[in-house]
Coordinates of C-alpha atoms in Angstrom, one line a residue:
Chain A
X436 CA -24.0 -2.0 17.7
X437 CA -24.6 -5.1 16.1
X438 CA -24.0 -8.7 16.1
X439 CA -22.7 -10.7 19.2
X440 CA -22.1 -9.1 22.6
X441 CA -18.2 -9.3 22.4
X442 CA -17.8 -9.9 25.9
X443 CA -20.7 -13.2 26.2
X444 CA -18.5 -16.5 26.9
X445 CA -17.8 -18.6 24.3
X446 CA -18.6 -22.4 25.2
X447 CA -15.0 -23.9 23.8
X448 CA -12.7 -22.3 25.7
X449 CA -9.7 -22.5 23.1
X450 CA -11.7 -20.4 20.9
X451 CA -11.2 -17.9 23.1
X452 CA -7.9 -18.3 23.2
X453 CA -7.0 -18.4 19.7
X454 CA -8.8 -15.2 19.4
X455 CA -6.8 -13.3 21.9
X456 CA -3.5 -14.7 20.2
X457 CA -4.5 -13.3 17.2
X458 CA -5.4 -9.7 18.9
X459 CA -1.8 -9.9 21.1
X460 CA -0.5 -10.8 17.9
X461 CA -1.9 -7.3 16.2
X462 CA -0.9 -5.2 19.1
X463 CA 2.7 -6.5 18.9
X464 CA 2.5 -5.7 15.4
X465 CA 1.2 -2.3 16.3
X466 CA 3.5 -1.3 19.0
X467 CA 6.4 -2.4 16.7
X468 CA 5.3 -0.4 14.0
X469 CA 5.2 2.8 15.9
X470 CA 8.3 2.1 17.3
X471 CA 9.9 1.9 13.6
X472 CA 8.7 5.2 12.6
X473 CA 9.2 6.8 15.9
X474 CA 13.3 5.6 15.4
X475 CA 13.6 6.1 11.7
X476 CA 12.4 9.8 12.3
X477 CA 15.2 10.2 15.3
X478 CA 17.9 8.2 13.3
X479 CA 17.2 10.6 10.3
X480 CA 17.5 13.7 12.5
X481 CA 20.7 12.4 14.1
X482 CA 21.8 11.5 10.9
X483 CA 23.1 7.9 12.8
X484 CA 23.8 5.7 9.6
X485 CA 23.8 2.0 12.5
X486 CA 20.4 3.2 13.9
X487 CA 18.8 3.7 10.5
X488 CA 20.0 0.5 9.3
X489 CA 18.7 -1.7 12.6
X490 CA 15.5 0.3 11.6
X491 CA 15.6 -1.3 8.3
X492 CA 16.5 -4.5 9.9
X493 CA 13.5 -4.3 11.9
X494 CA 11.2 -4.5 8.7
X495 CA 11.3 -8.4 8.4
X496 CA 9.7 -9.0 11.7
X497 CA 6.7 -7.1 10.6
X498 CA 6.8 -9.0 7.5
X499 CA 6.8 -12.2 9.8
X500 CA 3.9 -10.7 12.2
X501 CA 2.0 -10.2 9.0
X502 CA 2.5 -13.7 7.7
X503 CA 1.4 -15.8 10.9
X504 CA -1.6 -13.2 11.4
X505 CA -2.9 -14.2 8.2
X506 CA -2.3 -17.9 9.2
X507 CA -4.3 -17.5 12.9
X508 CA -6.9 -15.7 11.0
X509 CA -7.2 -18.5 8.4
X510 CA -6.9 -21.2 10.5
X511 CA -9.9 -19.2 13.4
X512 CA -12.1 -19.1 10.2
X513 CA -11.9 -22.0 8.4
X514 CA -12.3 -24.1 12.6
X515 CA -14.9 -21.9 14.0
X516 CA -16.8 -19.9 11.2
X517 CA -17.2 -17.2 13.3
X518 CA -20.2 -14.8 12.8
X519 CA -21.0 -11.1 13.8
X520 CA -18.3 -9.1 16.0
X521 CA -16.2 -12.4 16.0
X522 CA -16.3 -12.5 12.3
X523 CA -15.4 -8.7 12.3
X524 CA -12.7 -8.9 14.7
X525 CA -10.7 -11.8 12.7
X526 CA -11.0 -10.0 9.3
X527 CA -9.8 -6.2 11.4
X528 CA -6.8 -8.1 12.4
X529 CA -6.2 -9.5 9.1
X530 CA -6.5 -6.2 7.5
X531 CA -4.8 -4.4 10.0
X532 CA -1.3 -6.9 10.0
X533 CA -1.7 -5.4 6.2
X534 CA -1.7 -1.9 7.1
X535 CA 0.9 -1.8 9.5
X536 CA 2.9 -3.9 7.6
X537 CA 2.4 -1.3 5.4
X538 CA 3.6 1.5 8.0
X539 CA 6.4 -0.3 8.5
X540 CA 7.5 -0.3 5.0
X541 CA 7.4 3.1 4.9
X542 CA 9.4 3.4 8.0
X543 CA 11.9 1.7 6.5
X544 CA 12.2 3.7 3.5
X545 CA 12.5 6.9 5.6
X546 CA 15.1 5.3 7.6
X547 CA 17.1 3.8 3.9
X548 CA 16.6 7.9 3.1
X549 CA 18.6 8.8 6.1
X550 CA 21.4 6.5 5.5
X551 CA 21.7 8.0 1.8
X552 CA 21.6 11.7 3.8
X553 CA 23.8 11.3 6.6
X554 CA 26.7 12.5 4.8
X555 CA 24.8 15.3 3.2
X556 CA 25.1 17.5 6.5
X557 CA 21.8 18.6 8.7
X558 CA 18.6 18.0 6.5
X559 CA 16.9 21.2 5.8
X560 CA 13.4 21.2 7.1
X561 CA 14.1 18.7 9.7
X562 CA 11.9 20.7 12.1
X563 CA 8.8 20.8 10.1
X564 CA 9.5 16.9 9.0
X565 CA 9.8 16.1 12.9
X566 CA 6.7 17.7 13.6
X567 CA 5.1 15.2 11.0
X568 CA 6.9 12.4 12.3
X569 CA 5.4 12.7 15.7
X570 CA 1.7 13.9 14.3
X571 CA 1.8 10.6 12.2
X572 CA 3.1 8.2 15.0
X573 CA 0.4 9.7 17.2
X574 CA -2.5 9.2 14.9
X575 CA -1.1 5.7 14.7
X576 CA -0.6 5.0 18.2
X577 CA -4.2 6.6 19.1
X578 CA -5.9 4.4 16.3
X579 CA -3.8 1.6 18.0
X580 CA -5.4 2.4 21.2
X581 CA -9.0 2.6 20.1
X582 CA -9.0 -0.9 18.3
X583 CA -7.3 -2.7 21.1
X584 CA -9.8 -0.8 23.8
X585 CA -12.8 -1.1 21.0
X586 CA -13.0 2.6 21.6
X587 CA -15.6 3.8 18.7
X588 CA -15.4 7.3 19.8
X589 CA -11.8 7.2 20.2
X590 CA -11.7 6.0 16.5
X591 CA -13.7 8.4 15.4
X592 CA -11.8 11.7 16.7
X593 CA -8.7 9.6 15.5
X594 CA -10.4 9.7 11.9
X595 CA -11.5 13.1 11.7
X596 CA -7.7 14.5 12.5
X597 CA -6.1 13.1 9.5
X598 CA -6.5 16.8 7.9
X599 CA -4.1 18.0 10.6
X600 CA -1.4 15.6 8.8
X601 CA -2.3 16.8 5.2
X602 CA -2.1 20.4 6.2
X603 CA 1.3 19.7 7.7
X604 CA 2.3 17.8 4.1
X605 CA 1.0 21.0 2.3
X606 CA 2.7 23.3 4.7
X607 CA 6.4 21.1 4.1
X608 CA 5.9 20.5 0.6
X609 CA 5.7 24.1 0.0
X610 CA 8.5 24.7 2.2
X611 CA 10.7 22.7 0.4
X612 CA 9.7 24.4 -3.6
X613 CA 10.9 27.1 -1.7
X614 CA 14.2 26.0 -0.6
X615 CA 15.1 24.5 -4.1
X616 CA 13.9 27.1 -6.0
X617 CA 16.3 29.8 -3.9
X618 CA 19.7 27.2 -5.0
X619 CA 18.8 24.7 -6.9
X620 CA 22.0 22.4 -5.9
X621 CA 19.8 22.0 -3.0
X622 CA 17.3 20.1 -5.5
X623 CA 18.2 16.6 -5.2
X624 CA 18.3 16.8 -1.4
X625 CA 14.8 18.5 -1.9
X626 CA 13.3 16.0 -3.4
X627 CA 14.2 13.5 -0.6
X628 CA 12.2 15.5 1.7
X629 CA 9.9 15.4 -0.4
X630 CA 9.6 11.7 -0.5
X631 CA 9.7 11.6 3.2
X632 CA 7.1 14.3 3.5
X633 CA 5.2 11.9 1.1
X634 CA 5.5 8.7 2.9
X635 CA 4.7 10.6 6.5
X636 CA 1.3 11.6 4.6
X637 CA 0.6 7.7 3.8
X638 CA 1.7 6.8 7.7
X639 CA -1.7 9.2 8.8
X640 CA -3.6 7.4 5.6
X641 CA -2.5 4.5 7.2
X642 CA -3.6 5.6 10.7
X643 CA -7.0 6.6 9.8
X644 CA -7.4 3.4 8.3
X645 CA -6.7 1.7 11.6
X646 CA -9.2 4.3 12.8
X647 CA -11.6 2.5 10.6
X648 CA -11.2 -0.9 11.3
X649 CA -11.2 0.3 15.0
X650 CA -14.8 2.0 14.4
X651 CA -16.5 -0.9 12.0
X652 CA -15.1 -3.8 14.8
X653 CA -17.1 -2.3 17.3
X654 CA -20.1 -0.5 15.4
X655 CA -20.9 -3.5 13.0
X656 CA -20.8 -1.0 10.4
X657 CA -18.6 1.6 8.5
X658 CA -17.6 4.9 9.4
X659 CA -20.3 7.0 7.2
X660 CA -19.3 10.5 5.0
X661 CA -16.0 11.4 3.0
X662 CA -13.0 12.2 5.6
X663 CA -12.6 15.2 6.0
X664 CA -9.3 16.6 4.0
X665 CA -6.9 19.2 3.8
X666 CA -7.2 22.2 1.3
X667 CA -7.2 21.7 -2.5
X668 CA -3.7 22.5 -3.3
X669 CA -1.2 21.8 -6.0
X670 CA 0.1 18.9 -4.0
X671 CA -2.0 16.4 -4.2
X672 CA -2.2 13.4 -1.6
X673 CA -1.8 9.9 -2.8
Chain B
X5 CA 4.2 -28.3 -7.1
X6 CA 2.3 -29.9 -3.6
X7 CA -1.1 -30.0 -2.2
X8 CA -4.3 -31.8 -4.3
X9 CA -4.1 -31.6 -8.1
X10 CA -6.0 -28.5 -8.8
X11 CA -7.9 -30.5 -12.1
X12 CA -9.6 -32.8 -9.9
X13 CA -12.8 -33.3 -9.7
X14 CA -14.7 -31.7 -6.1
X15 CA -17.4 -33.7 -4.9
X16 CA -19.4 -30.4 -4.0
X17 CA -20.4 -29.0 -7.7
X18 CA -21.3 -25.7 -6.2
X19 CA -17.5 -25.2 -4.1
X20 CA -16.0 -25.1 -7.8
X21 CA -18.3 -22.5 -8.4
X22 CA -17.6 -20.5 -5.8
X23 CA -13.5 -20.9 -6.9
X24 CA -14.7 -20.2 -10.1
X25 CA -16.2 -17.2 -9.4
X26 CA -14.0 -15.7 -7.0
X27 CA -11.0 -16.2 -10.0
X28 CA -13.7 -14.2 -12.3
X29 CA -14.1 -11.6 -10.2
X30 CA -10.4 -11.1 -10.0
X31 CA -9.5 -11.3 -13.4
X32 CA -12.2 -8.5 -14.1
X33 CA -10.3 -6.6 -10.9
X34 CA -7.3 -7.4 -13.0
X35 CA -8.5 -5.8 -16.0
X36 CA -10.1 -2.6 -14.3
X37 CA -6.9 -1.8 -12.7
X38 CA -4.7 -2.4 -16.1
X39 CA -7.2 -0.4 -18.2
X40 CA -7.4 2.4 -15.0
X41 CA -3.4 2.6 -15.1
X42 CA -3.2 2.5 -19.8
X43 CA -6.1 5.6 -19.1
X44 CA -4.9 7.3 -16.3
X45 CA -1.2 8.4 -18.7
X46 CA -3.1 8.2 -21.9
X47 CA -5.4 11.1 -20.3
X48 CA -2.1 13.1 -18.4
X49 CA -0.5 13.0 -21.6
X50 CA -3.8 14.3 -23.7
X51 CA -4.3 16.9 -20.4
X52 CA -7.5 15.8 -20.9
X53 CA -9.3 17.0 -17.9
X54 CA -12.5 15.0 -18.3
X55 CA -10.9 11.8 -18.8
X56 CA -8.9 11.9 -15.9
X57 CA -11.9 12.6 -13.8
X58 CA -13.8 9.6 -15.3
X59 CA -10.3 7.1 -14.1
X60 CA -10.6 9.0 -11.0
X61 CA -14.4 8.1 -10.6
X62 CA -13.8 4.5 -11.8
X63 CA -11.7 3.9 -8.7
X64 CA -15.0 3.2 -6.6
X65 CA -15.2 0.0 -9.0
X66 CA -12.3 -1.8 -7.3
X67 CA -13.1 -0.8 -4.0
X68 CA -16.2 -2.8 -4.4
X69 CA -14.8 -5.3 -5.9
X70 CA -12.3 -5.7 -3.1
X71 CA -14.8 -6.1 -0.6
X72 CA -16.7 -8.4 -2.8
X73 CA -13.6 -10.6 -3.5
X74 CA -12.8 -11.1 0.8
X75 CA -16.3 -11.4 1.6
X76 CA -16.4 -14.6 -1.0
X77 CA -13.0 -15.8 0.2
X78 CA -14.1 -15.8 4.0
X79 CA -17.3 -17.3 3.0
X80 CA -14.9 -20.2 1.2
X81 CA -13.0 -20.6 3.7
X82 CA -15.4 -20.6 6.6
X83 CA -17.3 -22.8 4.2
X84 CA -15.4 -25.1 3.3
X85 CA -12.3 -25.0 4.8
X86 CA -10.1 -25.7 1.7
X87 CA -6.7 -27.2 1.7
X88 CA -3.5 -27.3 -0.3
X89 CA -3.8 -26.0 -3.7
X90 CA -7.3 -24.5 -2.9
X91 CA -6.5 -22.9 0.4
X92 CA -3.2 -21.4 -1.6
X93 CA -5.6 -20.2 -4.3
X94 CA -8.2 -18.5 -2.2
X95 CA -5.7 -16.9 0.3
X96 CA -3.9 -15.6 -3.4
X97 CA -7.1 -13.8 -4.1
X98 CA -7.6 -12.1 -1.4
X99 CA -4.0 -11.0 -1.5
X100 CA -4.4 -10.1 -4.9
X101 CA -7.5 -7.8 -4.7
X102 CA -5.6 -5.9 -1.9
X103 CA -3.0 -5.3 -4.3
X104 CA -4.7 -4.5 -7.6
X105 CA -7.0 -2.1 -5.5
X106 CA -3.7 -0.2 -4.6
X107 CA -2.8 -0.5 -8.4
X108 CA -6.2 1.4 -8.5
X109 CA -5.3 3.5 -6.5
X110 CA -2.0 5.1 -8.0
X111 CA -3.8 4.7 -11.4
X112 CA -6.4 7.5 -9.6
X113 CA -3.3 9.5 -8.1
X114 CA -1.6 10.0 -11.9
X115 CA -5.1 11.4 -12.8
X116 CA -5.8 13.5 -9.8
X117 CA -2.4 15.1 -10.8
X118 CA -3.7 15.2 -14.6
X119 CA -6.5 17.0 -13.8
X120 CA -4.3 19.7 -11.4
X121 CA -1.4 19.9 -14.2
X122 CA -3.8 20.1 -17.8
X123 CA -3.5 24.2 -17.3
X124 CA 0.5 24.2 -17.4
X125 CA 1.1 23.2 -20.9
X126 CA 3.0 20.2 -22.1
X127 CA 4.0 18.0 -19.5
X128 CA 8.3 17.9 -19.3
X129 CA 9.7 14.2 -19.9
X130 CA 6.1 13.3 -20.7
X131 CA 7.8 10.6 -23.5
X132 CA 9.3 8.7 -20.4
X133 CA 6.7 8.9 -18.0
X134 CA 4.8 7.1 -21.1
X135 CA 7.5 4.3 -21.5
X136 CA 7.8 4.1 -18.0
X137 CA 3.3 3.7 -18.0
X138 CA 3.5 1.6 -20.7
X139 CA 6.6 -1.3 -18.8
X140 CA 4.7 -0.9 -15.7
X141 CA 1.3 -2.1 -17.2
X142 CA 3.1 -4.9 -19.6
X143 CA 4.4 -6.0 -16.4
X144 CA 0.6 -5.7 -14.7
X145 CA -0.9 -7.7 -17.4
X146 CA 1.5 -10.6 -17.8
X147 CA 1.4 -10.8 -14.0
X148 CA -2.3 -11.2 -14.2
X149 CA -2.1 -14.1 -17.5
X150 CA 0.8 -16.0 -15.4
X151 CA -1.9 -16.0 -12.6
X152 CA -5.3 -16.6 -14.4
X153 CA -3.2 -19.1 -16.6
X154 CA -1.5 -20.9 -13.8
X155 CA 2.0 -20.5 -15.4
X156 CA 4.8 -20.2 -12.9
X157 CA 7.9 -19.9 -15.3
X158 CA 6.1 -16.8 -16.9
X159 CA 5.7 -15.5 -13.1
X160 CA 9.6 -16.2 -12.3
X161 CA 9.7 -14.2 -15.9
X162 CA 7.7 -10.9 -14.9
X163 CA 9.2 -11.2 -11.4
X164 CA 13.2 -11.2 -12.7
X165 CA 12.0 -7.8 -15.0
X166 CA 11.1 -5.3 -12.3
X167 CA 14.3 -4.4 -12.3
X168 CA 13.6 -2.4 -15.8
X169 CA 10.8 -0.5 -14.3
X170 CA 13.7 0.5 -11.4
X171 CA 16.1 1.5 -13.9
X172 CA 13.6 4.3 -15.7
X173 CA 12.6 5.2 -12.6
X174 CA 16.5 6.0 -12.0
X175 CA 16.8 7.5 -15.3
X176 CA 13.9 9.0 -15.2
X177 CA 14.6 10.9 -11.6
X178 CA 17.9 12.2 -13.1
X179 CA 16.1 13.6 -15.5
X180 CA 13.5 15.8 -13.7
X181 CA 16.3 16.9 -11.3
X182 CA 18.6 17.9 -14.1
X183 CA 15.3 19.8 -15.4
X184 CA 14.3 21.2 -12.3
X185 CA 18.2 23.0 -11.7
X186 CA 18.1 24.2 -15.6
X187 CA 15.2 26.5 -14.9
X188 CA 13.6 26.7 -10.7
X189 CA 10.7 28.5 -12.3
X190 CA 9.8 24.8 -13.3
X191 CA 10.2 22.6 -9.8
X192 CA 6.6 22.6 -8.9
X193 CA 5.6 20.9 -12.0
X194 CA 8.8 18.5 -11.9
X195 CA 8.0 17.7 -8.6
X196 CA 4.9 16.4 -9.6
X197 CA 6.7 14.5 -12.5
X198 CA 9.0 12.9 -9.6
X199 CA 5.5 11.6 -7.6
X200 CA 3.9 10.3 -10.9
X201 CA 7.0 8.4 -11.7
X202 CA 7.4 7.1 -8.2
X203 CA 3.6 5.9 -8.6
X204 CA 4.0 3.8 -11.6
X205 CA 7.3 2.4 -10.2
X206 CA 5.1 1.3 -7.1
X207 CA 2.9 -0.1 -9.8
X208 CA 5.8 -2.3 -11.0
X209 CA 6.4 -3.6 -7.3
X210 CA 2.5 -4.6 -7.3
X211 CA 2.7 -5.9 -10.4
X212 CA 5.5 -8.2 -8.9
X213 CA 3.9 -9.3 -6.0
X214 CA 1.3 -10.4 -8.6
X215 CA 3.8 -12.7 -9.9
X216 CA 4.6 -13.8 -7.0
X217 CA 1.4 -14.8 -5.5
X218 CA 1.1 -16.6 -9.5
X219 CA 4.0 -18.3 -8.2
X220 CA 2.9 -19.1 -4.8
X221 CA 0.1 -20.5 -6.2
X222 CA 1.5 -22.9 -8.3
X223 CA 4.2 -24.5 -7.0
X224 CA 3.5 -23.8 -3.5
X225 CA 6.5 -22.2 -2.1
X226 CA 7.7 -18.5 -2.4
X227 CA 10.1 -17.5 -4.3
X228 CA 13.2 -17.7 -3.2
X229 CA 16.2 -14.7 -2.9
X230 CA 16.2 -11.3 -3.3
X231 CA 14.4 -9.7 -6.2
X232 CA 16.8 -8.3 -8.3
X233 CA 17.2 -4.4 -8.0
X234 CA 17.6 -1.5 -10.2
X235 CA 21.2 0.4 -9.3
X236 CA 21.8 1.7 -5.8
X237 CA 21.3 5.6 -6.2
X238 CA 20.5 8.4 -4.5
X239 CA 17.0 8.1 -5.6
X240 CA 16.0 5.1 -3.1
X241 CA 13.0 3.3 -4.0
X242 CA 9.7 2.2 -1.8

């Protein structure tokens, strides 16, 4: 590890402060996040139009998190010009009010899916998109964990279990060509499961990201090697 | 239009070059991700394999140029803690190499699926996935010139038009379904018609948020109301 020891005192005492804002900020952030897409999976499965739309509610405080994240991370570099693990931590938090606001995006267009479904009867595959749900929000909440405890090893193990999620994308998207092509008036509801299948997948990119940040903040530098991936298939990630 | 007039004169010689050269290296960003995305459905629609692989490669350009661009911003800002105008410009660039790397991004995705899909023949509803390339990219680029060009009412312009992209994305959906029930030996491939299309119409939101931050920068306040939106369908955006 390199840089500053994280835990040495700083001599102005508001520094500190405004550092830990910033970071309670993030974990707010975080925990609101993984609450979104936690809900928007159950509100699709329930098929309960109000909870989907207080889901998509929800979005605009992320969008506000994001905003005066950037704005404490601004303000911390342009008083303090902070250097080595400080310098790291400020631009983590920045990039990580990005990438959840970015999660919770996507939780809100699963949840604007489930109000269009609800009157479409019990989604086919909901099992299989449940499971996904709850690998994603884990990554995400484990990723969480290992930035807010600077847990490099944590991160790390967080990182090299994305290919559990893309396996489970291959597995549903495959699942679902199946169920369209046996009556294809099931092809429009298909190809919202698809979507949802799809924006899961990004929810674990997401993660692993988070997994990164939570890995360089602590190490000083970036987590080394191509991630490992699922299999070469004919439904590509992205 | 607040903050310090952006033509005048900094006492520091060397802190307009550093502005200077952030703005360069996001206007070559700009042009890297606009040539990526003209490439990436010039090559799908060619199924030439080779091609695709060399947008796919060219991804790594942006990455690096993303990192280049934040390390020069926080170096600005740490710097010389800039105000107004300035701080509104640097903060812009950052934001805008975020986004044009994600524009990179689904530039790469269209060609991944290029490369998988060059074996099947003639790609179905190829001619709009081209028109639908084609808007999106228009839309990139005069983001990018109302940015580089510091011309707001062009922004408000390419801002008001995303609605277009939303409405061949609509058309465009229809279409693949309406394909995909014709013949269900076909849904695989028009499955992977419905992700490309969904990628450039996530290009078109980027190239919005370009605009906006073009905007931003300008006249220093967001702009106001809801984006207009393509129809409400059951083919949800995001």
């Amino acid at each position: 590890m390199t840089g500053s020891d994280p835990k040495s005192a700083h001599i102005v005492s508001s520094y500190d402060e405004d550092l830990a804002a910033l970071q309670a900020r993030v974990a707010e952030m975080g925990g609101l996040a993984e609450a979104m897409l936690a809900d928007a999976i159950e509100a699709l499965r329930k098929r309960d139009v109000e909870r989907c739309r207080e889901v998509v509610a929800r979005d605009k405080r992320l969008d506000e998190l994001e905003a005066e994240i950037e704005a404490r991370a601004i303000r911390i570099i342009a008083l303090r010009a902070p250097v080595a693990f400080d310098l790291r931590l400020v631009v983590a938090c920045m990039r990580m009010s990005s990438t959840l606001e970015r999660v919770g995006d996507l939780a809100k267009n699963v949840a604007k899916r489930g109000i269009d479904l609800a009157a479409a009867g019990p989604l086919p595959m909901m099992g299989s998109i449940a499971r996904m749900g709850e690998a994603a929000r884990r990554q995400l909440s484990e990723a969480l964990d290992a930035f807010v405890s600077r847990d490099s090893e944590l991160a790390l193990s967080v990182w090299r279990r994305d290919v559990e999620i893309d396996e489970l994308y291959e597995s549903l998207f495959r699942e679902v060509v199946t169920y369209m092509m046996e009556d294809p008036r099931t092809i429009t509801l298909g190809s919202h499961c698809m979507f949802i299948a799809k924006n899961l997948e990004r929810v674990g990119d997401h993660a692993t990201h988070v997994a990164e940040l939570a890995y360089y903040v602590v190490e000083g530098e970036p987590l080394d090697g191509e991630r490992p991936r699922g299999p070469a298939s004919d439904a590509p990630t992205g």
